[in-house]
Structures are given as structure tokens and as C-alpha cells.
mmCIF file of C-alpha atoms in Angstrom:
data_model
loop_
_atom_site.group_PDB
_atom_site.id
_atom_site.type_symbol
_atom_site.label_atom_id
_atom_site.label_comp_id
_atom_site.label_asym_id
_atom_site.label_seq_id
_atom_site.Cartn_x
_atom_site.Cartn_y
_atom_site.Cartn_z
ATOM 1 C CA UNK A 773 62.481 -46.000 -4.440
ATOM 2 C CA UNK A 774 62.694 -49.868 -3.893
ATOM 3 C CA UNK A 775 65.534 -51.571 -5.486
ATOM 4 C CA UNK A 776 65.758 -54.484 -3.615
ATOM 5 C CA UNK A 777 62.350 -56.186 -2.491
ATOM 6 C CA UNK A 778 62.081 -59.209 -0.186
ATOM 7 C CA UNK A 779 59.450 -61.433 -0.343
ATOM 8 C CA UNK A 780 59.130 -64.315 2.706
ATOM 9 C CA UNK A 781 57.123 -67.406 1.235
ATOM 10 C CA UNK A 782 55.491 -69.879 3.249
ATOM 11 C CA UNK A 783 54.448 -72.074 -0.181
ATOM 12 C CA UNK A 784 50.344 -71.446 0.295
ATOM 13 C CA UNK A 785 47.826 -69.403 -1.138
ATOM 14 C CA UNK A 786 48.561 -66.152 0.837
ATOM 15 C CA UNK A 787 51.930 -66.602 -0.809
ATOM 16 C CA UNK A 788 51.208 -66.616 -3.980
ATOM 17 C CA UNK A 789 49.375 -63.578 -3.762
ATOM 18 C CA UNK A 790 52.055 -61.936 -2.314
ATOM 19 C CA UNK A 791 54.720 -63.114 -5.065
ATOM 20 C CA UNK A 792 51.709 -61.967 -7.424
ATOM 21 C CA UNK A 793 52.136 -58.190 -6.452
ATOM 22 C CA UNK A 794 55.941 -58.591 -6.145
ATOM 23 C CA UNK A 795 56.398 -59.628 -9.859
ATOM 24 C CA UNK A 796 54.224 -56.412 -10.514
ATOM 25 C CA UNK A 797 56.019 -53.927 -8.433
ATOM 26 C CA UNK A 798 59.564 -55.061 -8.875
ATOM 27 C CA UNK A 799 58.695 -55.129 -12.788
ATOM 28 C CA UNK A 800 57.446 -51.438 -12.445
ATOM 29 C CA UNK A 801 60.110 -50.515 -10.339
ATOM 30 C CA UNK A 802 63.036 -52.597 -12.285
ATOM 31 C CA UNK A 803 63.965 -53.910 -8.679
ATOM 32 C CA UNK A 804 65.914 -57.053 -7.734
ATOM 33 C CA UNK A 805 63.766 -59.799 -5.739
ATOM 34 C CA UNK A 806 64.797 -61.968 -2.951
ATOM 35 C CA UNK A 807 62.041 -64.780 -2.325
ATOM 36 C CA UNK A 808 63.031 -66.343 1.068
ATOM 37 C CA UNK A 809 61.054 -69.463 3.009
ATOM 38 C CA UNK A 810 62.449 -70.498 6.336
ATOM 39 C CA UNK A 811 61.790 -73.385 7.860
ATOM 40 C CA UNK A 812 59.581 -73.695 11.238
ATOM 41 C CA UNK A 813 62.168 -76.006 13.348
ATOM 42 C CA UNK A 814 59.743 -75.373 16.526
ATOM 43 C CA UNK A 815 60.000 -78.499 18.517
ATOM 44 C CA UNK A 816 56.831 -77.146 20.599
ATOM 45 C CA UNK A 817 55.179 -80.024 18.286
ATOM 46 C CA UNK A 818 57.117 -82.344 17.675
ATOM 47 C CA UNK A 819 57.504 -83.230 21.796
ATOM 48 C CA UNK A 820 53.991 -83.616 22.333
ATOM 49 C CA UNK A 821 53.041 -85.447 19.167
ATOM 50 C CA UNK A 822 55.952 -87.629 20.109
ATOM 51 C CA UNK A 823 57.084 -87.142 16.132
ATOM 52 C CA UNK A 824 60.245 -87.883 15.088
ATOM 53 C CA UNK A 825 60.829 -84.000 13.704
ATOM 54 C CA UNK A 826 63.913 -84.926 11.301
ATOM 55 C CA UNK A 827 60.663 -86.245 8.843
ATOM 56 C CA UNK A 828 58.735 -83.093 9.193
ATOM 57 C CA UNK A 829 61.624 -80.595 9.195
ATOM 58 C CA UNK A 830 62.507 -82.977 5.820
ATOM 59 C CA UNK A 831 59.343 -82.605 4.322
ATOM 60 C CA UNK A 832 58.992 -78.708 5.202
ATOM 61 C CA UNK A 833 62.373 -78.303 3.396
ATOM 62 C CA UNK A 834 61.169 -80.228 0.684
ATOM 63 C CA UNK A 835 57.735 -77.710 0.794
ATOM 64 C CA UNK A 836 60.515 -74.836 0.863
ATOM 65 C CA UNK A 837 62.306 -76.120 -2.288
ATOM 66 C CA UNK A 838 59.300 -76.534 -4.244
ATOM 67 C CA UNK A 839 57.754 -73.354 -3.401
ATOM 68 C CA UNK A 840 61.226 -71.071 -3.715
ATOM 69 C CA UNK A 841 61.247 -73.053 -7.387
ATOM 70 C CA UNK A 842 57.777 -71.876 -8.222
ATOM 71 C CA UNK A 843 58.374 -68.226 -7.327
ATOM 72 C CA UNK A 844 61.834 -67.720 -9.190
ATOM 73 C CA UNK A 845 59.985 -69.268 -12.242
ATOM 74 C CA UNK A 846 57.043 -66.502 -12.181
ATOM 75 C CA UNK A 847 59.502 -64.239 -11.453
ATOM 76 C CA UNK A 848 61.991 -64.872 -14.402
ATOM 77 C CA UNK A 849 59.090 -65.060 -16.632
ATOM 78 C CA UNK A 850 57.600 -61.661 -15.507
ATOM 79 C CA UNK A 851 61.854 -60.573 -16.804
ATOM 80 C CA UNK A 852 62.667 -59.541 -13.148
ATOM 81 C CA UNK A 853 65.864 -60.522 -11.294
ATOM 82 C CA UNK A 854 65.301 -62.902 -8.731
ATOM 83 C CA UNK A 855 67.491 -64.779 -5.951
ATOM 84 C CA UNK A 856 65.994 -67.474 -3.547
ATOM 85 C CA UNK A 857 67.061 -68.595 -0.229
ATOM 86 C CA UNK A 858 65.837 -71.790 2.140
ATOM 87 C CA UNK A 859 66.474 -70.811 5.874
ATOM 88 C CA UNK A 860 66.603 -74.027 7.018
ATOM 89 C CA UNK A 861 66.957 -73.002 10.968
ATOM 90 C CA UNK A 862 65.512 -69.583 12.037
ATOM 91 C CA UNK A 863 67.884 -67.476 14.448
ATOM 92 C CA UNK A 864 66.121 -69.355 17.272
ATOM 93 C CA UNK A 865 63.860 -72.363 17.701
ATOM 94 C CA UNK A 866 60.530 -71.207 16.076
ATOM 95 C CA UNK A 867 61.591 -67.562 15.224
ATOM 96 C CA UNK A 868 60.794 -67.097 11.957
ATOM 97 C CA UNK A 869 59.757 -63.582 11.732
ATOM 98 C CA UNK A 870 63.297 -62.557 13.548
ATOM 99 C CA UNK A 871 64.693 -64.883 10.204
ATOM 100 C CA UNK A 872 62.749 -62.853 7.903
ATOM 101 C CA UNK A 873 64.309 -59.189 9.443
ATOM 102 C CA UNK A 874 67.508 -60.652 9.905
ATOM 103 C CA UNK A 875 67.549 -61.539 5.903
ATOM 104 C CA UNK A 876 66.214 -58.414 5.334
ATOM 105 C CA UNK A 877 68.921 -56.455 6.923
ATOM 106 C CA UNK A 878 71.638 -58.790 5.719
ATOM 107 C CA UNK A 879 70.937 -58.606 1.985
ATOM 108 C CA UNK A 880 70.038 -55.753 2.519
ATOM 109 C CA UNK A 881 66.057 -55.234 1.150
ATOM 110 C CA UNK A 882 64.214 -52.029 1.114
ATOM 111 C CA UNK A 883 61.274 -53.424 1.233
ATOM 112 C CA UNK A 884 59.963 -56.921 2.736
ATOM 113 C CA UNK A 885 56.570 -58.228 1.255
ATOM 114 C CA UNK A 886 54.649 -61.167 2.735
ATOM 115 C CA UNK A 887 51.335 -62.601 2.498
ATOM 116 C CA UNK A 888 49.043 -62.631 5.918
ATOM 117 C CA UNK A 889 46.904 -65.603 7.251
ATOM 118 C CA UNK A 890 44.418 -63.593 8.633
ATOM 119 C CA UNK A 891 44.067 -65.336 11.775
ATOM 120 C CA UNK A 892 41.457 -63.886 14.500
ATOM 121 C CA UNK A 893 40.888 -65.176 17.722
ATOM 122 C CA UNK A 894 42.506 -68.372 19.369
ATOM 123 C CA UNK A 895 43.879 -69.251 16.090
ATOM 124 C CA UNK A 896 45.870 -66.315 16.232
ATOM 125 C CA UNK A 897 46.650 -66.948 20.060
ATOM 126 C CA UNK A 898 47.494 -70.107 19.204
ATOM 127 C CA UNK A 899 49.951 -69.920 15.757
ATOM 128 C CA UNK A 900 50.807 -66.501 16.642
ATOM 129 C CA UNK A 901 51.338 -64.107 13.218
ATOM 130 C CA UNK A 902 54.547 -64.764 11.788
ATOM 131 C CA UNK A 903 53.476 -60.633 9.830
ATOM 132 C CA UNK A 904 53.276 -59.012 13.129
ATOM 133 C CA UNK A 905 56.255 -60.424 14.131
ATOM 134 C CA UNK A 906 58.367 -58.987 11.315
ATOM 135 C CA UNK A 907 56.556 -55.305 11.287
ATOM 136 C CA UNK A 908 57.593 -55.395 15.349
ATOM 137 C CA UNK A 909 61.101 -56.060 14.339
ATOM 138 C CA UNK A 910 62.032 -54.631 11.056
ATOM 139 C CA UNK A 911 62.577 -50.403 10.644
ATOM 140 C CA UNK A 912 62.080 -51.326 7.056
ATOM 141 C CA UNK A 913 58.632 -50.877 5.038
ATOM 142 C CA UNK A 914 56.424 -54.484 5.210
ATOM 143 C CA UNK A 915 53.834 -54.563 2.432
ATOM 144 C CA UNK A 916 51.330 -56.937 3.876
ATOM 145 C CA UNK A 917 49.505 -59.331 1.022
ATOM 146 C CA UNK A 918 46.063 -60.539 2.914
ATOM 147 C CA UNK A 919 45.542 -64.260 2.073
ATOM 148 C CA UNK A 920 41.605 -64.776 3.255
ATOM 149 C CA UNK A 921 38.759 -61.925 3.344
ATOM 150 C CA UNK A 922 36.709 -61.896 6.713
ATOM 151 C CA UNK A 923 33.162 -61.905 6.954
#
């Protein structure tokens, strides 16, 4: 059915959730793993902070590296065939969810898994949802990992 799962990482909790049911399906399934984190180069930020971004874009590579490390060991100890990648510029400024389809199709996945924020309200207006994004843009199955409950 799925042979070839990707899994987008942003290196928090919601992620680690999400890797958490990856190890388990792609185990069932004997499926190959992809984890992919791409790195937010939105300089939306960075202008009105007046932040040099080369420091922050370092240190969310650095976040990216540690996190891609993490997941590859969980998912060679769980026996399951795993490749990583760092996107360190999305397809545009700030498009990460296009980055996460694009890898999709160009690897090509079956299935992309991702954990979800849960953002409601402004917050959501505000970050947007990097999950809607990619189930707006991918003809390929998302399996959406929710991070927080509501109440």
C-alpha cells in the first residue's frame, strides 16, 4: 500500500509524535522513510526585527540537523530504512508546505505524514498552517499527527 512514506519535521513536540506513528506504520508496512525539515527563510521577520537573518537561518539549520539526526536514529532502531533531507531554502521565500509537496513528488512518497500545531484563531491567521498548506497542494494521502488537544 505505502512503500515510501514522507515525514516533514519541524524538530518540536508535534514532530515527534508524528515520527512516533511513522516508525510504527513503515515497520508494519516494511516501507522506506524519508524524514525531511526545511528551513523557514521568510524574511517577513527578519526586516522588521531589524535581525541579521544569516544567524537565525544558521541556527534553524542547526535545529534542522539535530532534529533530522534524532529521527533517523529512532528510525534505524525501530529496523526501518530511513533517508533524511535539510531543505535549506523552500521553492519560494517562506513556502514551506510547497517544499514539502515538491519533495514528495520528487522522491517520489506515497504517503506524506506531519505533525499539526493546532493553531485556532489569530494564531492561525497569523503563522498560517504549514498542514493545510501541503493537503491544498499535494494529490497524495497526508496523515495528519495532532501536536496539542483543545479544550
Amino acid at each position: 500500500m505505502y512503500e515510501r512514506i514522507l515525514v516533514a519535521v519541524d524538530g518540536g513536540p508535534s514532530s515527534e509524535l508524528a515520527i512516533s506513528q511513522a516508525v510504527g506504520l513503515a515497520k508494519h508496512l516494511s516501507a522506506e522513510v524519508k524524514v525531511l525539515f526545511v528551513v523557514d527563510d521568510s524574511e517577513l521577520f527578519f526586516e522588521y526585527a531589524h535581525i541579521d537573518p544569516s544567524q537565525i537561518v544558521g541556527g534553524m539549520i542547526e535545529v534542522g540537523q539535530k532534529a533530522l539526526a534524532s529521527a533517523a536514529r529512532r528510525f534505524e532502531n525501530a529496523n526501518v530504512r530511513c533517508l533524511t533531507e535539510l531543505a535549506e531554502k523552500p521553492v519560494s521565500p517562506g513556502n514551506i508546505s510547497g517544499t514539502i509537496v515538491k519533495c514528495a513528488d520528487h522522491w517520489p512518497a506515497d504517503l506524506i505524514i506531519m505533525g499539526t500545531h493546532g493553531r485556532r484563531g489569530m494564531r492561525r491567521v497569523i503563522m498560517g498552517s504549514v498542514s493545510e498548506g501541503v493537503i491544498s497542494k499535494s494529490n497524495k494521502p497526508v496523515l495528519l499527527i495532532r501536536g496539542e488537544t483543545v479544550h
